[in-house]
Amino acid sequence: MARPAPQPHHDHDSPPPPPEPARTPGTRPPHPPGPLAGTLVLDLATLFAGPLAATVLGDFGAEVIKVEHPAKGDPSRTHGPAKDGHGLWWKMLGRNKKAVTCDLGTEEGAELLRALAADADVLIENFRPGTLERWGLAPEELRRINPRLVIARVTGFGQFGPYARRPGFGTLAESMSGFAAATGEPDGPPTLPPFGLADGIAALTCVNAILMALRHRDTGQGDGRGQIVDLAIIEPLVTLLGPQPMIWDQLGRVQERTGNRSVNNAPRNTYRTRDGRWVAVSTSAQNIAERVMRLVGHPQVIDEPWFSGGAGRAAHADLLDAHVGDWIAARDAAEVVDAFEAAQAAVALVYDIRDVFDDPQYRALDTVTTVDDPDLGPLRMQNVLFRLSDTPGSIRSTGAAVGAHNAEVYGERLGLGPDDLDRLHAKGVI
């Protein structure tokens, strides 16, 4: 469903806007066209960065055609838990996409893809380098057919270099980027995230790259020509390491694992409440750190010379954690959160997904929304990423069955009739 647009700001002298009419649960507002309406995207990718990039583009109005192998499909269809034989991950990852089948390794399949690419704006693929070329679908060939085409190549290690032809997954990026080495307890092993962090970050990076390439094409800078995006999944996480590369380069230091603590400030940790909940406290700003120490009854540390900067506070994390931890441990979670909010200090309960569903702020934002699925009925999933005031994104459909749109796409776009489709199906091309 469409995300609600943010309300305009009104000063104190202006009357508040009238409330939106109540929406009956289970109903869906009309779908706006979205800012990418008229953009055709071919999603050839699998598991998970490339497909998620295509999902985001589809959420904001692009027409996305998901091209899958007729026998194998996208592995995300069977990845993770399922209900009644329907993979739940696919329902989200395949949303707002038209599902067609095509064996690109056959000449007739490659020809179908060339025909689709002739009118497309974007093609996303994540095959190992050299695979498209082997099928006669090299970027140069596709751009000869359609000079306006933007081709996003999403691979573990990029299109060149000694590792280019290795199989690459997000786990390897989380390991090789420095993320895992800096994550976990000081005396514990490097820690990997329990979800597709590197793939997700790479997907959002890919969306940005595609939009930049489209803008370059459409503003006349590139004479209306598309370009090739080469995205290595191992790279975006390195950008998120912040100053770590420069600290190593200039100071010769490697960031160690510090658990939930920060090397830049303190107190910063998770703390257990009297009733068994966990809360997270952050004091990145100096004034917040001072408010926290006054709240927990230890204002005397504020006058210590080391307390005046984040690095000094981080060096005394044991002391500060003891003060904060003891105060929190003597109180229930609700009392802790209320006291921190009254003191204008930063705190949050540590949520699992059940808490996300129940939280009033997430509900107000419609972060987890309800969509209608033909197989499972009402289905709750993540909403589109952000709200646009004039051209909001929307969820128009959930992940479709393999080849569900073969007749529509090949018929309407390429003019193939039922006999053509039957012949290609019989030969295993679609």
CSV table of N, CA and C in Angstrom, one decimal, residues 288-406:
chain,number,residue,atom,x,y,z
A,288,ILE,N,24.2,15.2,26.1
A,288,ILE,CA,23.4,14.0,26.4
A,288,ILE,C,24.1,13.2,27.5
A,289,ALA,N,25.4,13.0,27.3
A,289,ALA,CA,26.2,12.3,28.3
A,289,ALA,C,26.1,12.9,29.7
A,290,GLU,N,26.1,14.3,29.8
A,290,GLU,CA,25.9,15.0,31.0
A,290,GLU,C,24.5,14.7,31.6
A,291,ARG,N,23.5,14.7,30.8
A,291,ARG,CA,22.2,14.5,31.3
A,291,ARG,C,22.0,13.1,31.8
A,292,VAL,N,22.6,12.1,31.2
A,292,VAL,CA,22.6,10.7,31.7
A,292,VAL,C,23.2,10.6,33.0
A,293,MET,N,24.4,11.2,33.2
A,293,MET,CA,25.1,11.0,34.5
A,293,MET,C,24.3,11.8,35.6
A,294,ARG,N,23.7,12.9,35.3
A,294,ARG,CA,22.9,13.5,36.3
A,294,ARG,C,21.7,12.6,36.7
A,295,LEU,N,21.1,12.1,35.6
A,295,LEU,CA,19.9,11.2,35.9
A,295,LEU,C,20.2,10.0,36.7
A,296,VAL,N,21.3,9.4,36.5
A,296,VAL,CA,21.7,8.2,37.3
A,296,VAL,C,22.3,8.5,38.6
A,297,GLY,N,22.4,9.8,39.0
A,297,GLY,CA,22.9,10.1,40.3
A,297,GLY,C,24.4,10.2,40.5
A,298,HIS,N,25.1,10.5,39.4
A,298,HIS,CA,26.6,10.6,39.5
A,298,HIS,C,27.0,11.9,38.7
A,299,PRO,N,26.5,13.1,39.1
A,299,PRO,CA,26.9,14.3,38.4
A,299,PRO,C,28.4,14.7,38.7
A,300,GLN,N,29.0,14.1,39.7
A,300,GLN,CA,30.4,14.5,40.0
A,300,GLN,C,31.3,14.1,38.9
A,301,VAL,N,31.0,13.1,38.1
A,301,VAL,CA,32.0,12.7,37.0
A,301,VAL,C,32.0,13.7,35.9
A,302,ILE,N,31.0,14.6,35.8
A,302,ILE,CA,30.9,15.6,34.7
A,302,ILE,C,32.1,16.5,34.9
A,303,ASP,N,32.5,16.8,36.1
A,303,ASP,CA,33.6,17.7,36.3
A,303,ASP,C,35.0,17.2,36.1
A,304,GLU,N,35.1,15.9,35.9
A,304,GLU,CA,36.4,15.2,35.6
A,304,GLU,C,36.9,15.7,34.3
A,305,PRO,N,38.2,16.0,34.2
A,305,PRO,CA,38.7,16.5,32.9
A,305,PRO,C,38.5,15.6,31.8
A,306,TRP,N,38.6,14.3,32.0
A,306,TRP,CA,38.4,13.3,30.9
A,306,TRP,C,37.0,13.2,30.4
A,307,PHE,N,36.0,13.7,31.2
A,307,PHE,CA,34.6,13.6,30.8
A,307,PHE,C,34.2,14.6,29.6
A,308,SER,N,35.1,15.6,29.4
A,308,SER,CA,34.7,16.6,28.4
A,308,SER,C,34.8,16.2,27.0
A,309,GLY,N,35.2,15.0,26.7
A,309,GLY,CA,35.3,14.6,25.3
A,309,GLY,C,34.9,13.1,25.2
A,310,GLY,N,34.5,12.7,24.0
A,310,GLY,CA,34.1,11.3,23.8
A,310,GLY,C,35.2,10.3,24.0
A,311,ALA,N,36.4,10.6,23.5
A,311,ALA,CA,37.5,9.7,23.7
A,311,ALA,C,37.8,9.5,25.2
A,312,GLY,N,37.8,10.6,26.0
A,312,GLY,CA,38.1,10.4,27.4
A,312,GLY,C,37.0,9.6,28.1
A,313,ARG,N,35.8,9.8,27.7
A,313,ARG,CA,34.7,9.0,28.3
A,313,ARG,C,34.8,7.6,27.9
A,314,ALA,N,35.2,7.3,26.7
A,314,ALA,CA,35.3,5.9,26.2
A,314,ALA,C,36.5,5.2,27.0
A,315,ALA,N,37.5,6.0,27.4
A,315,ALA,CA,38.6,5.4,28.2
A,315,ALA,C,38.2,5.0,29.6
A,316,HIS,N,37.1,5.6,30.0
A,316,HIS,CA,36.5,5.3,31.4
A,316,HIS,C,35.2,4.6,31.3
A,317,ALA,N,35.0,3.8,30.3
A,317,ALA,CA,33.8,3.1,30.1
A,317,ALA,C,33.4,2.2,31.2
A,318,ASP,N,34.3,1.5,31.8
A,318,ASP,CA,34.0,0.6,33.0
A,318,ASP,C,33.3,1.4,34.1
A,319,LEU,N,33.8,2.5,34.4
A,319,LEU,CA,33.2,3.3,35.5
A,319,LEU,C,31.8,3.8,35.1
A,320,LEU,N,31.7,4.4,33.9
A,320,LEU,CA,30.4,4.9,33.5
A,320,LEU,C,29.4,3.9,33.3
A,321,ASP,N,29.8,2.7,32.7
A,321,ASP,CA,28.9,1.6,32.6
A,321,ASP,C,28.3,1.1,33.9
A,322,ALA,N,29.2,1.1,34.9
A,322,ALA,CA,28.8,0.7,36.3
A,322,ALA,C,27.7,1.6,36.8
A,323,HIS,N,28.0,2.9,36.7
A,323,HIS,CA,27.0,3.9,37.2
A,323,HIS,C,25.7,3.7,36.5
A,324,VAL,N,25.7,3.7,35.2
A,324,VAL,CA,24.5,3.6,34.4
A,324,VAL,C,23.8,2.2,34.6
A,325,GLY,N,24.6,1.2,34.5
A,325,GLY,CA,24.0,-0.2,34.7
A,325,GLY,C,23.4,-0.4,36.0
A,326,ASP,N,24.0,0.1,37.1
A,326,ASP,CA,23.4,-0.1,38.4
A,326,ASP,C,22.1,0.6,38.6
A,327,TRP,N,22.0,1.8,38.0
A,327,TRP,CA,20.8,2.6,38.1
A,327,TRP,C,19.7,1.9,37.3
A,328,ILE,N,20.0,1.5,36.1
A,328,ILE,CA,19.0,0.8,35.3
A,328,ILE,C,18.5,-0.5,35.9
A,329,ALA,N,19.5,-1.3,36.4
A,329,ALA,CA,19.1,-2.6,37.0
A,329,ALA,C,18.2,-2.5,38.2
A,330,ALA,N,18.1,-1.4,38.8
A,330,ALA,CA,17.2,-1.2,40.0
A,330,ALA,C,15.8,-0.8,39.6
A,331,ARG,N,15.5,-0.7,38.3
A,331,ARG,CA,14.2,-0.1,37.8
A,331,ARG,C,13.7,-1.0,36.7
A,332,ASP,N,12.3,-1.0,36.6
A,332,ASP,CA,11.7,-1.6,35.4
A,332,ASP,C,11.9,-0.8,34.2
A,333,ALA,N,11.7,-1.5,33.0
A,333,ALA,CA,12.0,-0.9,31.7
A,333,ALA,C,11.1,0.4,31.5
A,334,ALA,N,9.9,0.3,31.8
A,334,ALA,CA,9.0,1.4,31.6
A,334,ALA,C,9.5,2.7,32.4
A,335,GLU,N,9.9,2.4,33.6
A,335,GLU,CA,10.4,3.6,34.4
A,335,GLU,C,11.7,4.1,33.9
A,336,VAL,N,12.5,3.3,33.4
A,336,VAL,CA,13.8,3.7,32.8
A,336,VAL,C,13.5,4.6,31.6
A,337,VAL,N,12.7,4.1,30.7
A,337,VAL,CA,12.4,4.9,29.4
A,337,VAL,C,11.7,6.2,29.8
A,338,ASP,N,10.8,6.2,30.7
A,338,ASP,CA,10.1,7.4,31.1
A,338,ASP,C,11.1,8.4,31.7
A,339,ALA,N,12.0,8.0,32.5
A,339,ALA,CA,13.0,8.9,33.2
A,339,ALA,C,13.9,9.4,32.1
A,340,PHE,N,14.4,8.6,31.2
A,340,PHE,CA,15.3,9.1,30.2
A,340,PHE,C,14.6,10.1,29.3
A,341,GLU,N,13.4,9.9,28.9
A,341,GLU,CA,12.7,10.8,28.1
A,341,GLU,C,12.4,12.1,28.8
A,342,ALA,N,12.1,12.1,30.1
A,342,ALA,CA,11.9,13.3,30.9
A,342,ALA,C,13.2,14.1,31.0
A,343,ALA,N,14.3,13.4,31.0
A,343,ALA,CA,15.6,14.0,31.1
A,343,ALA,C,16.2,14.4,29.7
A,344,GLN,N,15.4,14.1,28.7
A,344,GLN,CA,15.9,14.4,27.3
A,344,GLN,C,17.2,13.7,27.0
A,345,ALA,N,17.3,12.5,27.5
A,345,ALA,CA,18.5,11.6,27.2
A,345,ALA,C,18.1,10.5,26.2
A,346,ALA,N,19.0,9.9,25.5
A,346,ALA,CA,18.7,9.0,24.4
A,346,ALA,C,18.7,7.6,25.0
A,347,VAL,N,17.6,6.9,24.8
A,347,VAL,CA,17.4,5.5,25.2
A,347,VAL,C,16.4,4.9,24.3
A,348,ALA,N,16.5,3.6,24.2
A,348,ALA,CA,15.5,2.8,23.4
A,348,ALA,C,15.5,1.4,24.0
A,349,LEU,N,14.3,0.8,24.0
A,349,LEU,CA,14.2,-0.6,24.3
A,349,LEU,C,14.8,-1.4,23.2
A,350,VAL,N,15.4,-2.5,23.5
A,350,VAL,CA,16.0,-3.4,22.5
A,350,VAL,C,14.8,-4.3,22.0
A,351,TYR,N,14.4,-4.1,20.8
A,351,TYR,CA,13.2,-4.7,20.2
A,351,TYR,C,13.6,-6.0,19.5
A,352,ASP,N,12.7,-7.0,19.5
A,352,ASP,CA,12.6,-8.0,18.5
A,352,ASP,C,11.5,-7.7,17.6
A,353,ILE,N,11.2,-8.5,16.6
A,353,ILE,CA,10.3,-8.2,15.5
A,353,ILE,C,8.9,-8.0,16.1
A,354,ARG,N,8.6,-8.7,17.2
A,354,ARG,CA,7.2,-8.6,17.8
A,354,ARG,C,7.1,-7.1,18.3
A,355,ASP,N,8.1,-6.6,18.9
A,355,ASP,CA,8.0,-5.2,19.4
A,355,ASP,C,7.9,-4.2,18.3
A,356,VAL,N,8.6,-4.5,17.1
A,356,VAL,CA,8.4,-3.6,16.0
A,356,VAL,C,7.0,-3.5,15.5
A,357,PHE,N,6.3,-4.7,15.5
A,357,PHE,CA,4.9,-4.7,15.1
A,357,PHE,C,4.0,-3.9,16.1
A,358,ASP,N,4.4,-3.9,17.3
A,358,ASP,CA,3.5,-3.3,18.3
A,358,ASP,C,3.8,-1.8,18.6
A,359,ASP,N,5.0,-1.4,18.2
A,359,ASP,CA,5.4,0.0,18.6
A,359,ASP,C,4.5,1.1,18.0
A,360,PRO,N,4.1,2.1,18.7
A,360,PRO,CA,3.2,3.1,18.2
A,360,PRO,C,3.9,4.0,17.1
A,361,GLN,N,5.2,4.2,17.2
A,361,GLN,CA,5.9,5.0,16.2
A,361,GLN,C,5.9,4.3,14.9
A,362,TYR,N,6.3,3.0,14.9
A,362,TYR,CA,6.3,2.2,13.7
A,362,TYR,C,4.9,2.2,13.1
A,363,ARG,N,3.9,2.0,14.0
A,363,ARG,CA,2.5,2.0,13.5
A,363,ARG,C,2.1,3.3,12.8
A,364,ALA,N,2.5,4.4,13.4
A,364,ALA,CA,2.2,5.7,12.8
A,364,ALA,C,2.9,5.9,11.5
A,365,LEU,N,4.1,5.4,11.3
A,365,LEU,CA,4.8,5.5,10.1
A,365,LEU,C,4.3,4.4,9.1
A,366,ASP,N,3.6,3.4,9.5
A,366,ASP,CA,3.2,2.3,8.7
A,366,ASP,C,4.4,1.6,8.1
A,367,THR,N,5.4,1.4,8.9
A,367,THR,CA,6.7,0.8,8.5
A,367,THR,C,6.4,-0.7,8.1
A,368,VAL,N,5.6,-1.4,8.9
A,368,VAL,CA,5.2,-2.7,8.5
A,368,VAL,C,3.7,-2.6,8.1
A,369,THR,N,3.4,-2.9,6.8
A,369,THR,CA,2.1,-2.6,6.3
A,369,THR,C,1.4,-4.0,5.9
A,370,THR,N,0.2,-3.9,5.7
A,370,THR,CA,-0.6,-5.1,5.3
A,370,THR,C,-0.9,-5.0,3.8
A,371,VAL,N,-0.6,-6.1,3.1
A,371,VAL,CA,-0.9,-6.2,1.7
A,371,VAL,C,-1.7,-7.5,1.4
A,372,ASP,N,-2.4,-7.5,0.4
A,372,ASP,CA,-3.2,-8.7,0.0
A,372,ASP,C,-2.4,-9.6,-0.9
A,373,ASP,N,-2.3,-10.8,-0.5
A,373,ASP,CA,-1.5,-11.8,-1.3
A,373,ASP,C,-2.5,-12.9,-1.8
A,374,PRO,N,-2.4,-13.3,-3.0
A,374,PRO,CA,-3.4,-14.2,-3.6
A,374,PRO,C,-3.2,-15.6,-2.9
A,375,ASP,N,-2.1,-15.9,-2.4
A,375,ASP,CA,-1.9,-17.2,-1.8
A,375,ASP,C,-2.1,-17.3,-0.3
A,376,LEU,N,-1.7,-16.2,0.4
A,376,LEU,CA,-1.7,-16.2,1.8
A,376,LEU,C,-2.7,-15.3,2.4
A,377,GLY,N,-3.4,-14.5,1.6
A,377,GLY,CA,-4.3,-13.5,2.2
A,377,GLY,C,-3.6,-12.3,2.7
A,378,PRO,N,-4.2,-11.6,3.7
A,378,PRO,CA,-3.5,-10.5,4.3
A,378,PRO,C,-2.1,-10.8,4.8
A,379,LEU,N,-1.1,-10.1,4.3
A,379,LEU,CA,0.3,-10.4,4.6
A,379,LEU,C,1.0,-9.1,5.0
A,380,ARG,N,1.7,-9.2,6.2
A,380,ARG,CA,2.3,-8.0,6.7
A,380,ARG,C,3.8,-8.1,6.3
A,381,MET,N,4.3,-7.0,5.7
A,381,MET,CA,5.7,-6.9,5.3
A,381,MET,C,6.2,-5.5,5.4
A,382,GLN,N,7.5,-5.3,5.2
A,382,GLN,CA,8.1,-4.0,5.3
A,382,GLN,C,7.4,-3.1,4.2
A,383,ASN,N,7.2,-1.9,4.5
A,383,ASN,CA,6.6,-0.9,3.5
A,383,ASN,C,7.8,-0.4,2.7
A,384,VAL,N,7.4,0.5,1.8
A,384,VAL,CA,8.5,1.1,1.0
A,384,VAL,C,9.4,2.0,1.9
A,385,LEU,N,10.6,2.3,1.4
A,385,LEU,CA,11.6,2.8,2.3
A,385,LEU,C,11.4,4.1,2.9
A,386,PHE,N,10.7,5.0,2.1
A,386,PHE,CA,10.6,6.4,2.6
A,386,PHE,C,9.3,7.0,2.0
A,387,ARG,N,9.0,8.2,2.5
A,387,ARG,CA,7.8,8.9,2.1
A,387,ARG,C,8.1,10.0,1.2
A,388,LEU,N,7.5,10.1,0.0
A,388,LEU,CA,7.6,11.3,-0.9
A,388,LEU,C,6.3,12.0,-0.9
A,389,SER,N,6.3,13.3,-0.7
A,389,SER,CA,5.1,14.1,-0.5
A,389,SER,C,4.2,14.1,-1.8
A,390,ASP,N,4.8,14.1,-3.0
A,390,ASP,CA,3.9,14.2,-4.2
A,390,ASP,C,3.9,12.9,-5.0
A,391,THR,N,4.9,12.1,-4.9
A,391,THR,CA,4.9,10.8,-5.7
A,391,THR,C,5.3,9.7,-4.8
A,392,PRO,N,4.5,9.3,-3.9
A,392,PRO,CA,4.9,8.2,-2.9
A,392,PRO,C,5.0,6.9,-3.6
A,393,GLY,N,5.8,6.0,-3.0
A,393,GLY,CA,5.9,4.7,-3.5
A,393,GLY,C,4.7,3.9,-3.0
A,394,SER,N,4.6,2.6,-3.5
A,394,SER,CA,3.5,1.8,-3.1
A,394,SER,C,3.8,0.3,-3.4
A,395,ILE,N,3.1,-0.6,-2.7
A,395,ILE,CA,3.2,-2.0,-3.0
A,395,ILE,C,1.9,-2.4,-3.7
A,396,ARG,N,2.1,-2.7,-5.0
A,396,ARG,CA,0.9,-3.0,-5.8
A,396,ARG,C,0.7,-4.5,-5.9
A,397,SER,N,1.7,-5.3,-5.7
A,397,SER,CA,1.5,-6.8,-5.7
A,397,SER,C,2.6,-7.4,-5.0
A,398,THR,N,2.4,-8.7,-4.5
A,398,THR,CA,3.4,-9.4,-3.8
A,398,THR,C,4.1,-10.3,-4.9
A,399,GLY,N,5.1,-11.1,-4.4
A,399,GLY,CA,5.9,-11.9,-5.3
A,399,GLY,C,5.0,-12.9,-6.0
A,400,ALA,N,5.1,-13.0,-7.3
A,400,ALA,CA,4.2,-13.8,-8.1
A,400,ALA,C,4.8,-15.2,-8.4
A,401,ALA,N,4.0,-16.1,-8.9
A,401,ALA,CA,4.4,-17.4,-9.2
A,401,ALA,C,5.4,-17.4,-10.4
A,402,VAL,N,6.2,-18.5,-10.5
A,402,VAL,CA,7.2,-18.6,-11.6
A,402,VAL,C,6.4,-18.5,-12.9
A,403,GLY,N,6.9,-17.5,-13.8
A,403,GLY,CA,6.3,-17.4,-15.1
A,403,GLY,C,4.9,-16.9,-15.1
A,404,ALA,N,4.4,-16.3,-14.0
A,404,ALA,CA,3.0,-15.9,-14.0
A,404,ALA,C,2.7,-14.9,-15.1
A,405,HIS,N,3.6,-14.1,-15.5
A,405,HIS,CA,3.4,-13.0,-16.5
A,405,HIS,C,3.9,-13.3,-17.9
A,406,ASN,N,4.2,-14.6,-18.2
A,406,ASN,CA,4.8,-14.9,-19.5
A,406,ASN,C,3.9,-14.4,-20.6
